[in-house]
Coordinates of C-alpha atoms in Angstrom, one line a residue:
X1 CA -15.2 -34.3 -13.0
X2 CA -16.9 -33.9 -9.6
X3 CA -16.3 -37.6 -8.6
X4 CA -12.6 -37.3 -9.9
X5 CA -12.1 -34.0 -8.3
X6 CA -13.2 -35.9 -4.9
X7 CA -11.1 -38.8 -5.4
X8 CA -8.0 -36.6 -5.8
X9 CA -8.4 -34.7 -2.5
X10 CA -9.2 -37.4 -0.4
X11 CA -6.4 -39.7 -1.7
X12 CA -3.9 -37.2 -1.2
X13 CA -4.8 -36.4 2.4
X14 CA -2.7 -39.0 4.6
X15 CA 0.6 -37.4 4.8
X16 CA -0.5 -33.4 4.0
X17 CA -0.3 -31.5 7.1
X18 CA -4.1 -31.3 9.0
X19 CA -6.2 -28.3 8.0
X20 CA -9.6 -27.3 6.7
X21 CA -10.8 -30.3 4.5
X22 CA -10.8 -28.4 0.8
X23 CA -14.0 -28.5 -1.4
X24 CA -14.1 -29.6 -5.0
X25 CA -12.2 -26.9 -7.7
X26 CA -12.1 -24.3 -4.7
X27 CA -10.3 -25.5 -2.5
X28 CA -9.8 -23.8 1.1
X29 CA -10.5 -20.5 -0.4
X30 CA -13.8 -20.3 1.3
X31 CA -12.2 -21.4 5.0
X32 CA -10.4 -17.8 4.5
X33 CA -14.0 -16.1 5.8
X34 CA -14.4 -17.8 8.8
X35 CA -12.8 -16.6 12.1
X36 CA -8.8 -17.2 12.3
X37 CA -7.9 -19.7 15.0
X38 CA -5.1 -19.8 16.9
X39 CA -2.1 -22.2 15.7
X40 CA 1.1 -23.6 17.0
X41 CA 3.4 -21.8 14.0
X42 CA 5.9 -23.7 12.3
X43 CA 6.6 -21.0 10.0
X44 CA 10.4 -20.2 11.2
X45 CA 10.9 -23.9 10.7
X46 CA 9.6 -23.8 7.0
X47 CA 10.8 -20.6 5.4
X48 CA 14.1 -20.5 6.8
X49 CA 14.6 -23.7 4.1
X50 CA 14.8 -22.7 0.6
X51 CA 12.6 -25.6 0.2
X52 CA 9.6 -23.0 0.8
X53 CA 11.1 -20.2 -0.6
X54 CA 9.1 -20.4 -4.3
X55 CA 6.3 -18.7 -5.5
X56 CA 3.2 -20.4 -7.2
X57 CA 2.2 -19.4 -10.3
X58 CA -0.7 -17.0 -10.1
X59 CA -2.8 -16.2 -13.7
X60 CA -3.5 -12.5 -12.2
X61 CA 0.4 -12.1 -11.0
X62 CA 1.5 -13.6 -14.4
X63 CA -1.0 -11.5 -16.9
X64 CA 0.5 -8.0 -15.0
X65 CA 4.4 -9.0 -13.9
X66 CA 5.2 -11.8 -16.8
X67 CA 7.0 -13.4 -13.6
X68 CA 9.7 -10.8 -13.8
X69 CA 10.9 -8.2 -11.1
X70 CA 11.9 -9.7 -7.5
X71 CA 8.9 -9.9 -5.1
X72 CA 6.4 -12.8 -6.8
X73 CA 9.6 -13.7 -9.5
X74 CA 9.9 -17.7 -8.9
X75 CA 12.9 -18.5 -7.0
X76 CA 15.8 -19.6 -9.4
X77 CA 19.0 -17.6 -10.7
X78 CA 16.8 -14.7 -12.7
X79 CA 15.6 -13.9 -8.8
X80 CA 18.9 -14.4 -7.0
X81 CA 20.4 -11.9 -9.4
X82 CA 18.0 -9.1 -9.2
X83 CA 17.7 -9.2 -5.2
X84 CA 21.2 -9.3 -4.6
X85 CA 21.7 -6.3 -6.8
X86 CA 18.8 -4.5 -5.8
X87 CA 19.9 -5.2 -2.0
X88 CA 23.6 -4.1 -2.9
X89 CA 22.8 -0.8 -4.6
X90 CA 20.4 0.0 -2.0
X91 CA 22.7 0.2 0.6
X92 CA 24.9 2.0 -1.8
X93 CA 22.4 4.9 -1.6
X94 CA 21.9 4.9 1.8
X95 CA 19.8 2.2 3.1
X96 CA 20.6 1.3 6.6
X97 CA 22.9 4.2 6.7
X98 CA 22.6 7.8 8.4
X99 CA 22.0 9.1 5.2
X100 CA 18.5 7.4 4.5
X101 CA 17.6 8.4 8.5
X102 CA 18.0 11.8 7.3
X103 CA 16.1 11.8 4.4
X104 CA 13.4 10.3 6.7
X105 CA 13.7 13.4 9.7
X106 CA 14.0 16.0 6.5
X107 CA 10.5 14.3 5.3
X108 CA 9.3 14.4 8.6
X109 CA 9.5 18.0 8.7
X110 CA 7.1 18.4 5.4
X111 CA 4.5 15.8 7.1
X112 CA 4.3 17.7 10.1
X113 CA 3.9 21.0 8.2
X114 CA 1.2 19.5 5.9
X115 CA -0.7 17.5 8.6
X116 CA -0.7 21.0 10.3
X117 CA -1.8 23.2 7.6
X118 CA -5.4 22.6 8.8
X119 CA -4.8 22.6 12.4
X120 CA -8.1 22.2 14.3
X121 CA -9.9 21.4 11.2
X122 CA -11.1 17.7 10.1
X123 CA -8.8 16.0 7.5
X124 CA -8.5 12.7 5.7
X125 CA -4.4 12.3 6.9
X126 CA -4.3 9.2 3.6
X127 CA -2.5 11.7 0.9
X128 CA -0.2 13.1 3.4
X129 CA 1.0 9.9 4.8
X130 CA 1.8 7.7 1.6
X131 CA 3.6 11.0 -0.3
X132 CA 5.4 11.6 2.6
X133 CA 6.5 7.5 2.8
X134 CA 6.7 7.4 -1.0
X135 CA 8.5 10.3 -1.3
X136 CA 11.8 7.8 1.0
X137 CA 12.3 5.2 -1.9
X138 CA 11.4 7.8 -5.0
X139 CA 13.9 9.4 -3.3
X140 CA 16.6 6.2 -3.8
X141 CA 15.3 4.4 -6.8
X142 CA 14.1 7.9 -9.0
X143 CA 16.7 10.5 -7.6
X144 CA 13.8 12.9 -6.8
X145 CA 10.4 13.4 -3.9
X146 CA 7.4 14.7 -4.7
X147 CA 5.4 17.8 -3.3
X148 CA 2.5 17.1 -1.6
X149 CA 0.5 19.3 -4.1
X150 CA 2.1 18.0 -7.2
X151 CA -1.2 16.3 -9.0
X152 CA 0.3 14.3 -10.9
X153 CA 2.2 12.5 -8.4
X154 CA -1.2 12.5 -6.6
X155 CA -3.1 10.5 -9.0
X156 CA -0.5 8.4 -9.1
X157 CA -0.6 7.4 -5.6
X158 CA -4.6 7.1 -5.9
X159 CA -4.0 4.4 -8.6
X160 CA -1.8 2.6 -6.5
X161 CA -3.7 2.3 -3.5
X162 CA -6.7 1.4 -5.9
X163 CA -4.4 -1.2 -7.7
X164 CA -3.9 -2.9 -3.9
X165 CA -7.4 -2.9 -3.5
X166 CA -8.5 -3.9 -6.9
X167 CA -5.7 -6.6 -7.0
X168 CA -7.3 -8.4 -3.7
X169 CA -10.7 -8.2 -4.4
X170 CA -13.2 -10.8 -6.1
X171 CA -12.4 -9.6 -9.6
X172 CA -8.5 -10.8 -9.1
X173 CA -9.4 -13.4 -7.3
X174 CA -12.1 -14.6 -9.8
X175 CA -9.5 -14.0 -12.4
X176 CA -7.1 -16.5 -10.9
X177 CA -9.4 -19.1 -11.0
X178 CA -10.8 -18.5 -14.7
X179 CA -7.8 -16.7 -16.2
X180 CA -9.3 -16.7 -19.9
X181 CA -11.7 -13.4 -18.6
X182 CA -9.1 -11.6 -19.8
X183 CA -10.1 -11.6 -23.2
X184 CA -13.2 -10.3 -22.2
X185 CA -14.5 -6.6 -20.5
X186 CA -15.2 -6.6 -16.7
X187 CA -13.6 -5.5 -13.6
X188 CA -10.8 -6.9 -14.2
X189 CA -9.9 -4.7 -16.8
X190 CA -9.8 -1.9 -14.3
X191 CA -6.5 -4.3 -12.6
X192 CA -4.7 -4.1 -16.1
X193 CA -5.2 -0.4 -16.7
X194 CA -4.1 1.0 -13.7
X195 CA -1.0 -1.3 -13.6
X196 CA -0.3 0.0 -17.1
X197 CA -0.1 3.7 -15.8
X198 CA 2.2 2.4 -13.3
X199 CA 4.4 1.1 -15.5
X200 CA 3.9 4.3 -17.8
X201 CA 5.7 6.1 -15.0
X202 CA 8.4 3.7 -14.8
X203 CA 9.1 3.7 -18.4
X204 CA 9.0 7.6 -18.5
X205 CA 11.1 7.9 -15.4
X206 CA 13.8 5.5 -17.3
X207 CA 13.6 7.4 -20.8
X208 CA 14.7 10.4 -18.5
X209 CA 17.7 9.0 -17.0
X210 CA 18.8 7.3 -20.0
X211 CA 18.9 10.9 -21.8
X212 CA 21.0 12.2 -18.5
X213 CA 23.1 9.5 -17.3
X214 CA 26.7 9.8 -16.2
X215 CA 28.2 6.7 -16.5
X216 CA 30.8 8.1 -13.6
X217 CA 27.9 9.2 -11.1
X218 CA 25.2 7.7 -10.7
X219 CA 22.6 9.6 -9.2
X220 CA 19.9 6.3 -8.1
X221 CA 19.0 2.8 -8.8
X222 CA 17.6 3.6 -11.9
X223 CA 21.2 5.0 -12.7
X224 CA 22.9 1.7 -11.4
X225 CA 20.4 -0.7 -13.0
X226 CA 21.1 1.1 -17.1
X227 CA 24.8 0.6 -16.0
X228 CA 24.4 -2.8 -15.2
X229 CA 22.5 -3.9 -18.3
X230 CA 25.5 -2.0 -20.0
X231 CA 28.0 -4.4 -17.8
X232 CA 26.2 -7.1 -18.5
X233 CA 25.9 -7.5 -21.9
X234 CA 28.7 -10.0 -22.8
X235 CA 27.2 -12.4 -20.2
X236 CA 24.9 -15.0 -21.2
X237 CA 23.4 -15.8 -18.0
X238 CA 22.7 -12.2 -17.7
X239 CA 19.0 -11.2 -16.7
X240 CA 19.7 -7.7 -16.4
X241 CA 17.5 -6.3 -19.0
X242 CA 15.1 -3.4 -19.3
X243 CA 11.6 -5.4 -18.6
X244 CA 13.7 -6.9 -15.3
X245 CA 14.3 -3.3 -14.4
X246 CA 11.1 -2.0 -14.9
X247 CA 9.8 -4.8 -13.2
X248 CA 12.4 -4.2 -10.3
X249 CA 11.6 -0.5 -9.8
X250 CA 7.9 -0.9 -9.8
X251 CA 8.4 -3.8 -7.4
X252 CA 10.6 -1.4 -5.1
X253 CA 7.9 1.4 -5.5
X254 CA 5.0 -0.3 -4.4
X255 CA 6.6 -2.6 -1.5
X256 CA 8.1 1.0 -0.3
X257 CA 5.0 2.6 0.1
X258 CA 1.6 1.4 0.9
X259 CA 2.7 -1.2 3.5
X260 CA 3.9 1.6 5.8
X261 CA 1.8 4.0 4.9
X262 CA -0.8 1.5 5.8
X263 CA 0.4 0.7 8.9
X264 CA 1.1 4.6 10.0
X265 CA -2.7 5.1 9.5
X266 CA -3.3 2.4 11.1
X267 CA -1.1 3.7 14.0
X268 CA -3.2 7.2 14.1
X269 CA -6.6 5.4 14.9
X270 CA -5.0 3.4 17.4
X271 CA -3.6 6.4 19.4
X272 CA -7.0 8.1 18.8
X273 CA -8.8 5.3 19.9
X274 CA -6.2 5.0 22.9
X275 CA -5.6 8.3 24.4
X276 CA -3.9 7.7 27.3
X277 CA -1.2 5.3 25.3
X278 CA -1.0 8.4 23.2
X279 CA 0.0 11.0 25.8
X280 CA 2.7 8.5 27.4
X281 CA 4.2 8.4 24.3
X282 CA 4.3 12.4 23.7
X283 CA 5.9 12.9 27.6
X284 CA 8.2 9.9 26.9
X285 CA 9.4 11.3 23.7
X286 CA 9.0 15.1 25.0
X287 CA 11.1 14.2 28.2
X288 CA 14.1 12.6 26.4
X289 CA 13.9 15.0 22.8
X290 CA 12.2 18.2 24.1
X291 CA 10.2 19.8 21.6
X292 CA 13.1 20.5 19.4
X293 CA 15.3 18.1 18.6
X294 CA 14.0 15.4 15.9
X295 CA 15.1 11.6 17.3
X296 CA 17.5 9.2 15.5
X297 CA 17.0 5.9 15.4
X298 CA 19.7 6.0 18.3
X299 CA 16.7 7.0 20.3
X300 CA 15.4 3.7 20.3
X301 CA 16.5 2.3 23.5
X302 CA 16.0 5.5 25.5
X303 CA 11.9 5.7 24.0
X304 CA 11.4 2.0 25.1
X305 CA 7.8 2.5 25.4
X306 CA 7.2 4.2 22.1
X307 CA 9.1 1.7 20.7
X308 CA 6.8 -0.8 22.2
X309 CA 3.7 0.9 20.6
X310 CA 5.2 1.4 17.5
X311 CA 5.6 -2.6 17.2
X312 CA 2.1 -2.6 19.1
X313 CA 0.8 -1.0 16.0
X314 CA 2.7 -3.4 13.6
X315 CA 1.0 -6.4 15.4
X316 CA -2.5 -5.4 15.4
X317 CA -2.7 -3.5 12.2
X318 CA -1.3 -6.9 10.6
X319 CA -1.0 -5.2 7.0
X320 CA -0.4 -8.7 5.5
X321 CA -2.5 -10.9 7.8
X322 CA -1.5 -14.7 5.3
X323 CA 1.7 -12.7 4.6
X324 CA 2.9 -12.6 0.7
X325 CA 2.4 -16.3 -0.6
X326 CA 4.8 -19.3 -0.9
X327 CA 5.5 -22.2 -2.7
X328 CA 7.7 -25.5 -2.3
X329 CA 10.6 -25.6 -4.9
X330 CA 11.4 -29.8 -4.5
X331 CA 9.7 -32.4 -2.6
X332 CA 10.2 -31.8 0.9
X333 CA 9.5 -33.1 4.6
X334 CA 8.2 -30.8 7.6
X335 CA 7.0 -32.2 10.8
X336 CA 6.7 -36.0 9.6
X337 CA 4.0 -34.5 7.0
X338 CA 5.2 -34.3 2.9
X339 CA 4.8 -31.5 1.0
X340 CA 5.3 -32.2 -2.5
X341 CA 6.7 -29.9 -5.3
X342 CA 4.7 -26.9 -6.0
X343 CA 2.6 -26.7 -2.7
X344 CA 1.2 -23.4 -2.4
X345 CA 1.8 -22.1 1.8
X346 CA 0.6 -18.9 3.2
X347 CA 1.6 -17.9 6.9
X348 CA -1.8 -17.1 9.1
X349 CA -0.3 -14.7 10.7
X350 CA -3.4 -13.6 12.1
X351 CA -3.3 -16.1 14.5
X352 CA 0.3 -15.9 15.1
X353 CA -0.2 -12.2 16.4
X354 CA -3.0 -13.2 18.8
X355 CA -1.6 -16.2 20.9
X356 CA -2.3 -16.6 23.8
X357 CA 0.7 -18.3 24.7
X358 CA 2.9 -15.5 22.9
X359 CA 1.0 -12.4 23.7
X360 CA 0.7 -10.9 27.5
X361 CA -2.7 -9.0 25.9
X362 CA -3.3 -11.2 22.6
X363 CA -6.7 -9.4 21.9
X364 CA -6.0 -5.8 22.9
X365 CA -4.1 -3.1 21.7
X366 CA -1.0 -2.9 24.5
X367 CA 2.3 -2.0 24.7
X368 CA 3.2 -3.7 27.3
X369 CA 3.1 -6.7 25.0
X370 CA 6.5 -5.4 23.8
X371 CA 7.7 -4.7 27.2
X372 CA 9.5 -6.4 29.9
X373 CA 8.7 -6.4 33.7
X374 CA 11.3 -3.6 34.2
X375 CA 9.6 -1.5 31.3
X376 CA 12.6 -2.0 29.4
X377 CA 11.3 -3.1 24.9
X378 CA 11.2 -6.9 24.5
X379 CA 10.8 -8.5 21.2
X380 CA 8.7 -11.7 21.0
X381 CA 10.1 -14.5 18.4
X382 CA 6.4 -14.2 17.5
X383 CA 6.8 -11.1 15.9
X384 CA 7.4 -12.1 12.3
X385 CA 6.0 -9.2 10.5
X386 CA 8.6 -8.6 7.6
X387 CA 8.6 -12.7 7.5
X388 CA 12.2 -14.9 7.2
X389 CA 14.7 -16.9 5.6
X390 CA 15.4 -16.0 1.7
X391 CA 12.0 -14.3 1.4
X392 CA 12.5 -11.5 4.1
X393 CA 11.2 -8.6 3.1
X394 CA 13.5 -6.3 1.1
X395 CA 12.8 -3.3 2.6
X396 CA 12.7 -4.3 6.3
X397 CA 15.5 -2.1 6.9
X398 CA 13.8 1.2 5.5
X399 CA 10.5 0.0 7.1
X400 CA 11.8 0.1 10.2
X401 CA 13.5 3.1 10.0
X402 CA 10.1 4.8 8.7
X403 CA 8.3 3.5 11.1
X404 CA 10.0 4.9 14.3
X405 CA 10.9 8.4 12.5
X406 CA 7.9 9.1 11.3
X407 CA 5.4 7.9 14.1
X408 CA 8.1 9.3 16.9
X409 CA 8.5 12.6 15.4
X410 CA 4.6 13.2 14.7
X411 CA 3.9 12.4 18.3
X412 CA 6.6 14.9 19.2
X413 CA 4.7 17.9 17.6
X414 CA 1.2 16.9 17.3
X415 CA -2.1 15.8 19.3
X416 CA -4.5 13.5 17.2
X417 CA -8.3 13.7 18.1
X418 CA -11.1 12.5 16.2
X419 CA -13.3 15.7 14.6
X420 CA -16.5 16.0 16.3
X421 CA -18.6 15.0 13.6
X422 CA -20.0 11.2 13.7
X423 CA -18.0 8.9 11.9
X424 CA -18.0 4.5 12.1
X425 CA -14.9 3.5 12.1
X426 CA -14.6 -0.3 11.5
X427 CA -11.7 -1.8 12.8
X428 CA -12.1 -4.9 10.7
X429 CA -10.8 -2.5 7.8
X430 CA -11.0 -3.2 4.0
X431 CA -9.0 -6.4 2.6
X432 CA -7.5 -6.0 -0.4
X433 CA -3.8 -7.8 -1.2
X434 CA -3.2 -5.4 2.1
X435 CA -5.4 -5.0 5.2
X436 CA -6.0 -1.6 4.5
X437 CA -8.3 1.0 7.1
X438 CA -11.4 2.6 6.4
X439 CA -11.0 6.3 5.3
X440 CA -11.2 8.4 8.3
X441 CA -10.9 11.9 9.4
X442 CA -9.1 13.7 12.1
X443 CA -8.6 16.7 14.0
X444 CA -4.4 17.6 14.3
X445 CA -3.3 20.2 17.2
X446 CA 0.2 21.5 17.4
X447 CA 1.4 20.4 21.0
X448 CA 2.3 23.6 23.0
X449 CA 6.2 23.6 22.9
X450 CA 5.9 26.4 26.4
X451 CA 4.8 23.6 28.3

C-alpha cells in the first residue's frame, strides 16, 4: 500500500500546480504547521469560475450536516435554490437596508451599557460581544434578540463557540481521516452532541412558528422558509424541505455570529495593544459624531481613518486564515497546470494578507495600509476576506455593516485598557475551524462626554 500510495503521488505530479510535495495517506496536512510563505495569489482567477466553486466531501461535515443547508452543500441545483432564497428573503427583512443599520445602532446601545456595567473593573468582554452580534441575525432569521442575562441563550452561545473549536481541532480532523470512530466513544462525540443541541434550538424555534404563523405576515425567515415548503409542494425539483431549512437557519446562525464576533475581539486587543491608533480613532469619530449622535454607515467616508483600522483589524485578525474550503466541479485548466475533477483548494490567505508587494506594513498592525497618501480609505484588491465569485460569503453585507457600527460606536463611548493584573496574551491565538483569541480581560472607562 505504501509503494502504491508513492507511485500515485509522484505520477500525478507533472501538470498539478507546484507546492509542498505530499506524504503517503496524509498528504499536505502536516505542511499546514510550518510558517506561511508568501505567494503570488491566483485566487480571483480561480473562484470567480464556477469550475472551483464545489465543496469536497468531508466525513466530519457529512456525519453533522448530511450535505444539506448552503455553506458546505456541494454546488448543484439543491444549493442554487437555497442561496438564492436565503439571499432574497434576507433582503426582504432588511439586509443591506436602513432597517438592519438600525437594529445594529439599537444593539449598540445594549453593548455599550453592558460593557459598562463594570466600568473600571476587569472583564472577559467574549459573552457581551457574540450576544450582542448574534442577537442581528436572531433578530432576521428567529423574529426575536436575546438579553444578555438570559442563560439559556448563554449556554447556547458557549456550545457554539465550543462547537468551532471542537470542529477544528485533532478530534475532527482525526475523524476525517478515519471516519468509522464514529461508532465508537472519544472526543469526537463531544462534536456530535453539541451540534445536536444546536439543532435542538432550531427545531424548537420552528415548532414555535409553525403553531403561530400568518400565512399573510411573515414575521422572519423562518416564517418565509414554512411558506415556501408550503409553495413548493407541487414541484418536483423542489428542495425546500424541513431538514433543508433547519439546515439553512443553523447555517445562517453560526456564519452570523462567531466570525464577527471573533474579529471585534480581535479588534479590542489590537486597540489595547495600540493605544495611540486607539485615541485617533475616538477624536476622529468624536470630531465628526460628538458624543451623541450614533454613526450610519453614511459615516464611512467622513471616518476614513477608522474605516482604515476597522479593515486593519479584518486583515490581521485573519478569522479564516485557508478560508472555508473548495473543490473543482469538472476538469479544469488554471495557469497551464490541470486540476482534475474533485480537487480539494484552500486560499492561504495568510500569506495573501502579508505581502509585501500588497501591503505598505505587511507585518504590523497599520492603518495606513488602508490609506492613501492624502489620508483619504483605499481598498487593496488584496483584501479578499469574505472571498469571491459564487462562494462569497452570504453575509458579507451584514458583516460589514457590524463591523463599522459596532467598533465605531464603542470607540465613541468607551476607553479600552488592559486590567492591571498580569495576563499573556498570545497573539498566535487558538485555531479551531476559526482563528479564534485567547480569553482575555479588560478594563472599560466611559469617555468623558464634557470634554
Amino acid at each position: 500500500m505504501v509503494l502504491f500510495e508513492i507511485f500515485r503521488i509522484n505520477s500525478c505530479r507533472g501538470q498539478i500546480p507546484p507546492g509542498p510535495r505530499p506524504l503517503p495517506f496524509v498528504g499536505t496536512i502536516p505542511s499546514f504547521k510550518k510558517p506561511l510563505e508568501a505567494i503570488r495569489s491566483v485566487t480571483k482567477e480561480a473562484f470567480v469560475q464556477e469550475a472551483f466553486s464545489g465543496r469536497p466531501f468531508m466525513p466530519l461535515v457529512d456525519w453533522l450536516t448530511k450535505r444539506l443547508g448552503i455553506i458546505m452543500a456541494p454546488f448543484g441545483h439543491s444549493w442554487r435554490q437555497q442561496r438564492r432564497f436565503a439571499l432574497h428573503t434576507l433582503r426582504n427583512f432588511g439586509l443591506g437596508k436602513k432597517s438592519v443599520e438600525d437594529r445594529v445602532l439599537e444593539e449598540s446601545r445594549y453593548l455599550i451599557a453592558e460593557m459598562l456595567k463594570a466600568e473600571g473593573k476587569s472583564i472577559d468582554p467574549q459573552h457581551a460581544i457574540h450576544n450582542a452580534v448574534s442577537n442581528i441575525i436572531c433578530s432576521i432569521v428567529f423574529g426575536e434578540r436575546f438579553d444578555y442575562d438570559n442563560k439559556c441563550f448563554s449556554y447556547l452561545l458557549k456550545i457554539l463557540n465550543n462547537h468551532f473549536m471542537l470542529t477544528g481541532s485533532a478530534a475532527g480532523q482525526i475523524f476525517n481521516l478515519a471516519p468509522f470512530i464514529k461508532h465508537f466513544p472519544g472526543p469526537h462525540q463531544k462534536i456530535m452532541q453539541n451540534f445536536t443541541e444546536l439543532l435542538g434550538f432550531i427545531w424548537d424555534e420552528i415548532k414555535e412558528h409553525k403553531e403561530t404563523l400568518d400565512p399573510d405576515s411573515p414575521r422572519d425567515f423562518i416564517d418565509a422558509y414554512l411558506l415556501e415548503i408550503e409553495k413548493q409542494k407541487s414541484n418536483e425539483g423542489s428542495t425546500f424541505h424541513e431538514e433543508n431549512m433547519v439546515m439553512s437557519v443553523l447555517d445562517l446562525f453560526l456564519a452570523g455570529t462567531d466570525t464577527t464576533a471573533n474579529t471585534i475581539r480581535w479588534g479590542l486587543i489590537y486597540l489595547i495593544q495600540n493605544p495611540d491608533v486607539q485615541e485617533r480613532c475616538h477624536e476622529e469619530i468624536v470630531r465628526v459624531l460628538g458624543y451623541d449622535r450614533l454613526p450610519s454607515m453614511d459615516d464611512r467616508d467622513k471616518l476614513p481613518y477608522t474605516y482604515a483600522t476597522i479593515h486593519e483589524i479584518q486583515r490581521c485578525a485573519n478569522i479564516v486564515p485557508l478560508g472555508v474550503i473548495h473543490e473543482t466541479t469538472q476538469p479544469t485548466k488554471l495557469r497551464g497546470y490541470n486540476f482534475p475533477k474533485g480537487t480539494m483548494i484552500t486560499t492561504n490567505l495568510a500569506a495573501i494578507f502579508s505581502d509585501k508587494e500588497h501591503w505598505k506594513h505587511p507585518d504590523a498592525f497599520n492603518p495606513e495600509n488602508f490609506l492613501d497618501e492624502n489620508g483619504n480609505f483605499f481598498k487593496s484588491e488584496s483584501f479578499i476576506a469574505f472571498s469571491l465569485g459564487p462562494r462569497v460569503c452570504l453575509g458579507e453585507t451584514l458583516a460589514r455593516t457590524e463591523l463599522f457600527l459596532y467598533i465605531t460606536s464603542l470607540l465613541q463611548q468607551i476607553q479600552f485598557s488592559w486590567p492591571p493584573e498580569p495576563q499573556s496574551i498570545d497573539m498566535d491565538g487558538i485555531m479551531g475551524v476559526f482563528h479564534f483569541p485567547q480569553s482575555f480581560s479588560i478594563i472599560c472607562r466611559s469617555r468623558d462626554t464634557k470634554e
